[in-house]
Amino acid sequence: MRFIDINVLLYAVSRDPAEQDKAKLANDILTDRDLALSVQVLQEFYVQVTRVSRPDAIAHQQAIRLIESFRRFEVQDVTSAIMMAALDARQRFQLSYWDAAIIEASRAMGCTEGCLKTSTTARTMPASG
């Protein structure tokens, strides 16, 4: 199973002409059935696509419909265990908490690979402790 990050979802709905290659790739990824994401990814997606300062912002109802569509993939809740593991990973690997939480949600789901582009840089982390 592959874990998808917010950037895949954001590129999939982008109407920016400069991002059309990325949009096509993102939409190709989203045709796979063996994908997973977390509640955090869905929350971040909503905040980013409805942001007033975004040039191609979408309305609340359209964002809700997209989130409902993305729920066809397996969705990991953010639990207290995931939060604690993320706090540990944040410290150990010098990540932002949010990036660590995404990685730990992916691990909790048993994802073997990810379509991740973090806000800092792509990082490879060991599968366990």
CSV table of N, CA and C in Angstrom, one decimal:
chain,number,residue,atom,x,y,z
A,1,MET,N,0.8,-1.2,0.0
A,1,MET,CA,0.0,0.0,0.0
A,1,MET,C,0.9,1.2,0.0
A,2,ARG,N,0.5,2.3,-0.8
A,2,ARG,CA,1.2,3.5,-0.8
A,2,ARG,C,0.5,4.6,-0.1
A,3,PHE,N,1.2,5.4,0.7
A,3,PHE,CA,0.6,6.5,1.5
A,3,PHE,C,0.8,7.7,0.6
A,4,ILE,N,-0.3,8.5,0.5
A,4,ILE,CA,-0.2,9.8,-0.2
A,4,ILE,C,-0.2,11.0,0.7
A,5,ASP,N,0.6,11.9,0.4
A,5,ASP,CA,0.7,13.2,1.1
A,5,ASP,C,-0.2,14.2,0.5
A,6,ILE,N,-0.4,15.3,1.2
A,6,ILE,CA,-1.2,16.4,0.8
A,6,ILE,C,-0.9,16.9,-0.6
A,7,ASN,N,0.4,16.9,-0.9
A,7,ASN,CA,0.8,17.5,-2.2
A,7,ASN,C,0.2,16.8,-3.4
A,8,VAL,N,0.0,15.5,-3.3
A,8,VAL,CA,-0.6,14.7,-4.4
A,8,VAL,C,-2.1,15.2,-4.5
A,9,LEU,N,-2.8,15.4,-3.4
A,9,LEU,CA,-4.2,15.9,-3.5
A,9,LEU,C,-4.2,17.3,-4.1
A,10,LEU,N,-3.3,18.2,-3.6
A,10,LEU,CA,-3.3,19.6,-4.1
A,10,LEU,C,-3.0,19.7,-5.5
A,11,TYR,N,-2.0,18.9,-6.0
A,11,TYR,CA,-1.7,19.0,-7.4
A,11,TYR,C,-2.8,18.4,-8.3
A,12,ALA,N,-3.5,17.4,-7.7
A,12,ALA,CA,-4.6,16.8,-8.5
A,12,ALA,C,-5.7,17.8,-8.8
A,13,VAL,N,-5.9,18.8,-8.0
A,13,VAL,CA,-7.0,19.8,-8.2
A,13,VAL,C,-6.5,21.1,-8.7
A,14,SER,N,-5.2,21.2,-8.9
A,14,SER,CA,-4.6,22.5,-9.3
A,14,SER,C,-5.1,22.9,-10.7
A,15,ARG,N,-5.4,24.2,-10.9
A,15,ARG,CA,-5.7,24.7,-12.2
A,15,ARG,C,-4.6,25.6,-12.7
A,16,ASP,N,-3.5,25.7,-12.0
A,16,ASP,CA,-2.4,26.5,-12.4
A,16,ASP,C,-1.7,25.9,-13.6
A,17,PRO,N,-1.7,26.7,-14.7
A,17,PRO,CA,-1.0,26.2,-15.9
A,17,PRO,C,0.4,25.7,-15.7
A,18,ALA,N,1.1,26.3,-14.8
A,18,ALA,CA,2.5,25.9,-14.6
A,18,ALA,C,2.6,24.5,-13.8
A,19,GLU,N,1.5,24.0,-13.3
A,19,GLU,CA,1.5,22.8,-12.5
A,19,GLU,C,0.8,21.6,-13.3
A,20,GLN,N,0.5,21.8,-14.5
A,20,GLN,CA,-0.3,20.8,-15.2
A,20,GLN,C,0.4,19.4,-15.4
A,21,ASP,N,1.7,19.4,-15.5
A,21,ASP,CA,2.4,18.1,-15.5
A,21,ASP,C,2.3,17.4,-14.2
A,22,LYS,N,2.4,18.2,-13.1
A,22,LYS,CA,2.3,17.6,-11.8
A,22,LYS,C,0.8,17.2,-11.5
A,23,ALA,N,-0.1,18.0,-12.1
A,23,ALA,CA,-1.5,17.6,-11.9
A,23,ALA,C,-1.8,16.3,-12.6
A,24,LYS,N,-1.3,16.1,-13.8
A,24,LYS,CA,-1.5,14.9,-14.5
A,24,LYS,C,-0.9,13.7,-13.7
A,25,LEU,N,0.3,13.8,-13.3
A,25,LEU,CA,0.9,12.8,-12.5
A,25,LEU,C,0.1,12.5,-11.2
A,26,ALA,N,-0.3,13.5,-10.5
A,26,ALA,CA,-1.1,13.3,-9.3
A,26,ALA,C,-2.4,12.6,-9.6
A,27,ASN,N,-3.1,12.9,-10.7
A,27,ASN,CA,-4.3,12.3,-11.0
A,27,ASN,C,-4.1,10.8,-11.5
A,28,ASP,N,-2.9,10.6,-12.1
A,28,ASP,CA,-2.6,9.2,-12.4
A,28,ASP,C,-2.4,8.4,-11.2
A,29,ILE,N,-1.7,8.9,-10.2
A,29,ILE,CA,-1.5,8.3,-8.9
A,29,ILE,C,-2.8,7.9,-8.3
A,30,LEU,N,-3.8,8.9,-8.3
A,30,LEU,CA,-5.0,8.7,-7.6
A,30,LEU,C,-5.9,7.7,-8.3
A,31,THR,N,-5.5,7.2,-9.5
A,31,THR,CA,-6.3,6.1,-10.1
A,31,THR,C,-6.0,4.7,-9.5
A,32,ASP,N,-4.9,4.7,-8.8
A,32,ASP,CA,-4.5,3.4,-8.1
A,32,ASP,C,-5.5,3.1,-7.0
A,33,ARG,N,-5.7,1.9,-6.7
A,33,ARG,CA,-6.7,1.5,-5.6
A,33,ARG,C,-5.9,1.2,-4.3
A,34,ASP,N,-4.6,0.9,-4.4
A,34,ASP,CA,-3.9,0.5,-3.2
A,34,ASP,C,-3.2,1.8,-2.5
A,35,LEU,N,-4.0,2.8,-2.2
A,35,LEU,CA,-3.5,4.0,-1.6
A,35,LEU,C,-4.1,4.2,-0.2
A,36,ALA,N,-3.4,5.0,0.6
A,36,ALA,CA,-3.9,5.3,1.9
A,36,ALA,C,-3.5,6.7,2.2
A,37,LEU,N,-4.2,7.3,3.2
A,37,LEU,CA,-3.9,8.6,3.7
A,37,LEU,C,-4.4,8.8,5.1
A,38,SER,N,-4.1,9.9,5.7
A,38,SER,CA,-4.6,10.1,7.1
A,38,SER,C,-5.6,11.2,7.2
A,39,VAL,N,-6.2,11.3,8.3
A,39,VAL,CA,-7.2,12.4,8.6
A,39,VAL,C,-6.4,13.7,8.5
A,40,GLN,N,-5.2,13.7,9.0
A,40,GLN,CA,-4.4,14.9,8.9
A,40,GLN,C,-4.2,15.4,7.5
A,41,VAL,N,-3.9,14.5,6.6
A,41,VAL,CA,-3.8,14.9,5.2
A,41,VAL,C,-5.1,15.5,4.6
A,42,LEU,N,-6.2,14.9,5.0
A,42,LEU,CA,-7.5,15.5,4.6
A,42,LEU,C,-7.8,16.8,5.2
A,43,GLN,N,-7.4,17.0,6.5
A,43,GLN,CA,-7.6,18.3,7.1
A,43,GLN,C,-6.7,19.4,6.4
A,44,GLU,N,-5.4,19.0,6.2
A,44,GLU,CA,-4.5,20.0,5.5
A,44,GLU,C,-5.0,20.3,4.1
A,45,PHE,N,-5.6,19.3,3.4
A,45,PHE,CA,-6.1,19.6,2.1
A,45,PHE,C,-7.2,20.6,2.1
A,46,TYR,N,-8.2,20.4,3.1
A,46,TYR,CA,-9.3,21.3,3.2
A,46,TYR,C,-8.8,22.7,3.4
A,47,VAL,N,-7.9,22.9,4.4
A,47,VAL,CA,-7.4,24.2,4.8
A,47,VAL,C,-6.7,24.9,3.5
A,48,GLN,N,-5.9,24.1,2.8
A,48,GLN,CA,-5.2,24.7,1.7
A,48,GLN,C,-6.0,25.1,0.5
A,49,VAL,N,-6.9,24.2,0.1
A,49,VAL,CA,-7.7,24.4,-1.1
A,49,VAL,C,-8.8,25.5,-0.9
A,50,THR,N,-9.2,25.7,0.4
A,50,THR,CA,-10.2,26.8,0.6
A,50,THR,C,-9.6,28.1,1.1
A,51,ARG,N,-8.3,28.2,1.2
A,51,ARG,CA,-7.6,29.4,1.6
A,51,ARG,C,-7.9,30.5,0.6
A,52,VAL,N,-8.4,31.6,1.2
A,52,VAL,CA,-8.8,32.8,0.4
A,52,VAL,C,-7.7,33.3,-0.5
A,53,SER,N,-6.5,33.3,0.0
A,53,SER,CA,-5.3,33.8,-0.7
A,53,SER,C,-4.8,32.8,-1.8
A,54,ARG,N,-5.4,31.6,-1.9
A,54,ARG,CA,-5.0,30.7,-2.9
A,54,ARG,C,-5.6,31.2,-4.3
A,55,PRO,N,-4.8,31.3,-5.3
A,55,PRO,CA,-5.3,31.8,-6.6
A,55,PRO,C,-6.4,30.9,-7.2
A,56,ASP,N,-6.4,29.6,-6.9
A,56,ASP,CA,-7.4,28.7,-7.5
A,56,ASP,C,-8.2,28.0,-6.3
A,57,ALA,N,-8.5,28.9,-5.3
A,57,ALA,CA,-9.3,28.4,-4.2
A,57,ALA,C,-10.6,27.8,-4.6
A,58,ILE,N,-11.1,26.8,-3.9
A,58,ILE,CA,-12.4,26.2,-4.2
A,58,ILE,C,-13.4,26.5,-3.0
A,59,ALA,N,-14.6,26.4,-3.3
A,59,ALA,CA,-15.7,26.6,-2.3
A,59,ALA,C,-15.7,25.4,-1.3
A,60,HIS,N,-16.3,25.7,-0.1
A,60,HIS,CA,-16.4,24.8,1.0
A,60,HIS,C,-17.1,23.5,0.5
A,61,GLN,N,-18.2,23.6,-0.2
A,61,GLN,CA,-19.0,22.4,-0.6
A,61,GLN,C,-18.2,21.5,-1.6
A,62,GLN,N,-17.5,22.2,-2.5
A,62,GLN,CA,-16.6,21.5,-3.5
A,62,GLN,C,-15.5,20.7,-2.7
A,63,ALA,N,-14.9,21.4,-1.7
A,63,ALA,CA,-13.8,20.7,-0.9
A,63,ALA,C,-14.4,19.5,-0.2
A,64,ILE,N,-15.6,19.6,0.3
A,64,ILE,CA,-16.2,18.5,1.1
A,64,ILE,C,-16.5,17.4,0.1
A,65,ARG,N,-16.9,17.6,-1.1
A,65,ARG,CA,-17.2,16.6,-2.1
A,65,ARG,C,-15.9,15.9,-2.5
A,66,LEU,N,-14.8,16.6,-2.6
A,66,LEU,CA,-13.5,16.0,-2.9
A,66,LEU,C,-13.0,15.2,-1.8
A,67,ILE,N,-13.1,15.7,-0.5
A,67,ILE,CA,-12.7,14.9,0.6
A,67,ILE,C,-13.5,13.6,0.7
A,68,GLU,N,-14.8,13.7,0.5
A,68,GLU,CA,-15.7,12.4,0.4
A,68,GLU,C,-15.1,11.5,-0.6
A,69,SER,N,-14.7,12.0,-1.7
A,69,SER,CA,-14.2,11.1,-2.8
A,69,SER,C,-12.9,10.5,-2.4
A,70,PHE,N,-12.0,11.3,-1.7
A,70,PHE,CA,-10.7,10.7,-1.3
A,70,PHE,C,-10.9,9.7,-0.2
A,71,ARG,N,-12.0,9.7,0.5
A,71,ARG,CA,-12.2,8.7,1.5
A,71,ARG,C,-12.4,7.3,0.9
A,72,ARG,N,-12.4,7.2,-0.4
A,72,ARG,CA,-12.5,5.8,-1.0
A,72,ARG,C,-11.2,5.0,-0.7
A,73,PHE,N,-10.1,5.8,-0.3
A,73,PHE,CA,-8.9,5.1,0.1
A,73,PHE,C,-8.9,4.9,1.6
A,74,GLU,N,-8.1,4.0,2.0
A,74,GLU,CA,-8.0,3.7,3.5
A,74,GLU,C,-7.5,5.0,4.2
A,75,VAL,N,-8.2,5.3,5.3
A,75,VAL,CA,-7.9,6.6,6.0
A,75,VAL,C,-7.5,6.2,7.4
A,76,GLN,N,-6.3,6.7,7.8
A,76,GLN,CA,-5.8,6.4,9.2
A,76,GLN,C,-6.2,7.6,10.1
A,77,ASP,N,-6.9,7.3,11.2
A,77,ASP,CA,-7.2,8.3,12.2
A,77,ASP,C,-5.9,8.7,12.9
A,78,VAL,N,-5.9,9.9,13.4
A,78,VAL,CA,-4.7,10.3,14.2
A,78,VAL,C,-5.0,9.9,15.7
A,79,THR,N,-4.3,8.9,16.2
A,79,THR,CA,-4.6,8.4,17.5
A,79,THR,C,-3.5,9.0,18.5
A,80,SER,N,-3.7,8.8,19.7
A,80,SER,CA,-2.7,9.3,20.7
A,80,SER,C,-1.4,8.5,20.5
A,81,ALA,N,-1.5,7.2,20.1
A,81,ALA,CA,-0.3,6.4,19.9
A,81,ALA,C,0.5,7.0,18.7
A,82,ILE,N,-0.2,7.4,17.6
A,82,ILE,CA,0.5,8.0,16.5
A,82,ILE,C,1.1,9.3,16.9
A,83,MET,N,0.4,10.1,17.7
A,83,MET,CA,0.9,11.3,18.1
A,83,MET,C,2.2,11.2,18.9
A,84,MET,N,2.2,10.2,19.8
A,84,MET,CA,3.4,10.0,20.6
A,84,MET,C,4.6,9.5,19.8
A,85,ALA,N,4.3,8.6,18.8
A,85,ALA,CA,5.4,8.1,17.9
A,85,ALA,C,5.9,9.3,17.1
A,86,ALA,N,5.0,10.2,16.7
A,86,ALA,CA,5.4,11.4,15.9
A,86,ALA,C,6.3,12.3,16.7
A,87,LEU,N,5.9,12.5,18.0
A,87,LEU,CA,6.8,13.3,18.8
A,87,LEU,C,8.2,12.7,19.0
A,88,ASP,N,8.2,11.4,19.1
A,88,ASP,CA,9.6,10.8,19.2
A,88,ASP,C,10.3,10.9,17.8
A,89,ALA,N,9.6,10.7,16.7
A,89,ALA,CA,10.3,10.8,15.4
A,89,ALA,C,10.7,12.2,15.1
A,90,ARG,N,9.9,13.2,15.6
A,90,ARG,CA,10.3,14.6,15.4
A,90,ARG,C,11.6,14.9,16.0
A,91,GLN,N,11.8,14.4,17.2
A,91,GLN,CA,13.0,14.7,18.0
A,91,GLN,C,14.2,13.9,17.3
A,92,ARG,N,13.9,12.6,17.1
A,92,ARG,CA,15.0,11.7,16.6
A,92,ARG,C,15.5,12.1,15.2
A,93,PHE,N,14.6,12.5,14.3
A,93,PHE,CA,15.0,12.8,12.9
A,93,PHE,C,15.0,14.2,12.6
A,94,GLN,N,14.7,15.1,13.6
A,94,GLN,CA,14.7,16.6,13.3
A,94,GLN,C,13.8,17.0,12.2
A,95,LEU,N,12.5,16.5,12.3
A,95,LEU,CA,11.4,16.8,11.4
A,95,LEU,C,10.5,17.8,12.1
A,96,SER,N,9.6,18.4,11.3
A,96,SER,CA,8.5,19.1,11.9
A,96,SER,C,7.6,18.1,12.5
A,97,TYR,N,6.8,18.5,13.5
A,97,TYR,CA,5.8,17.5,14.0
A,97,TYR,C,4.9,17.0,13.0
A,98,TRP,N,4.4,17.9,12.1
A,98,TRP,CA,3.4,17.5,11.1
A,98,TRP,C,4.0,16.5,10.1
A,99,ASP,N,5.2,16.7,9.7
A,99,ASP,CA,5.8,15.7,8.8
A,99,ASP,C,6.0,14.3,9.5
A,100,ALA,N,6.4,14.4,10.8
A,100,ALA,CA,6.5,13.1,11.6
A,100,ALA,C,5.2,12.5,11.7
A,101,ALA,N,4.1,13.2,12.0
A,101,ALA,CA,2.8,12.6,12.1
A,101,ALA,C,2.3,11.9,10.9
A,102,ILE,N,2.6,12.5,9.7
A,102,ILE,CA,2.3,11.8,8.5
A,102,ILE,C,3.0,10.5,8.3
A,103,ILE,N,4.3,10.6,8.6
A,103,ILE,CA,5.2,9.4,8.5
A,103,ILE,C,4.7,8.3,9.5
A,104,GLU,N,4.4,8.7,10.7
A,104,GLU,CA,3.9,7.7,11.7
A,104,GLU,C,2.5,7.1,11.3
A,105,ALA,N,1.7,7.9,10.7
A,105,ALA,CA,0.4,7.4,10.3
A,105,ALA,C,0.6,6.4,9.2
A,106,SER,N,1.5,6.7,8.3
A,106,SER,CA,1.8,5.7,7.2
A,106,SER,C,2.4,4.4,7.8
A,107,ARG,N,3.2,4.5,8.8
A,107,ARG,CA,3.8,3.3,9.4
A,107,ARG,C,2.7,2.5,10.1
A,108,ALA,N,1.7,3.2,10.8
A,108,ALA,CA,0.7,2.5,11.5
A,108,ALA,C,-0.2,1.7,10.5
A,109,MET,N,-0.3,2.2,9.3
A,109,MET,CA,-1.1,1.5,8.3
A,109,MET,C,-0.3,0.4,7.5
A,110,GLY,N,1.0,0.3,7.8
A,110,GLY,CA,1.8,-0.7,7.2
A,110,GLY,C,2.1,-0.4,5.7
A,111,CYS,N,2.1,0.9,5.4
A,111,CYS,CA,2.4,1.3,4.0
A,111,CYS,C,3.9,0.9,3.7
A,112,THR,N,4.1,0.4,2.5
A,112,THR,CA,5.5,0.0,2.2
A,112,THR,C,6.2,1.1,1.4
A,113,GLU,N,5.4,2.1,0.8
A,113,GLU,CA,6.0,3.2,0.1
A,113,GLU,C,5.1,4.4,0.2
A,114,GLY,N,5.6,5.5,-0.1
A,114,GLY,CA,4.8,6.7,0.0
A,114,GLY,C,5.0,7.6,-1.2
A,115,CYS,N,4.0,8.4,-1.5
A,115,CYS,CA,4.1,9.5,-2.4
A,115,CYS,C,4.1,10.7,-1.6
A,116,LEU,N,5.3,11.0,-1.1
A,116,LEU,CA,5.5,12.1,-0.1
A,116,LEU,C,6.4,13.2,-0.7
A,117,LYS,N,6.0,14.4,-0.4
A,117,LYS,CA,6.9,15.5,-0.6
A,117,LYS,C,6.6,16.4,0.6
A,118,THR,N,7.5,16.4,1.6
A,118,THR,CA,7.2,17.1,2.8
A,118,THR,C,7.5,18.6,2.5
A,119,SER,N,7.1,19.4,3.5
A,119,SER,CA,7.3,20.8,3.4
A,119,SER,C,8.8,21.2,3.4
A,120,THR,N,9.6,20.3,3.9
A,120,THR,CA,11.1,20.6,3.9
A,120,THR,C,11.7,19.8,2.7
A,121,THR,N,12.1,18.6,2.9
A,121,THR,CA,12.7,17.8,1.8
A,121,THR,C,12.2,16.4,2.0
A,122,ALA,N,12.3,15.7,0.9
A,122,ALA,CA,12.0,14.2,1.0
A,122,ALA,C,13.0,13.6,1.8
A,123,ARG,N,12.6,12.7,2.8
A,123,ARG,CA,13.5,12.0,3.6
A,123,ARG,C,13.2,10.5,3.7
A,124,THR,N,14.2,9.7,3.8
A,124,THR,CA,14.0,8.3,4.0
A,124,THR,C,14.3,8.0,5.5
A,125,MET,N,13.3,7.4,6.1
A,125,MET,CA,13.4,7.0,7.5
A,125,MET,C,13.4,5.5,7.6
A,126,PRO,N,14.0,5.0,8.6
A,126,PRO,CA,13.9,3.6,8.9
A,126,PRO,C,12.5,3.1,9.2
A,127,ALA,N,12.2,1.9,8.9
A,127,ALA,CA,10.8,1.4,9.1
A,127,ALA,C,10.5,1.2,10.5
A,128,SER,N,11.4,1.1,11.4
A,128,SER,CA,11.1,1.0,12.8
A,128,SER,C,12.1,1.6,13.7
A,129,GLY,N,11.7,1.8,15.0
A,129,GLY,CA,12.5,2.4,16.1
A,129,GLY,C,13.8,2.8,15.7
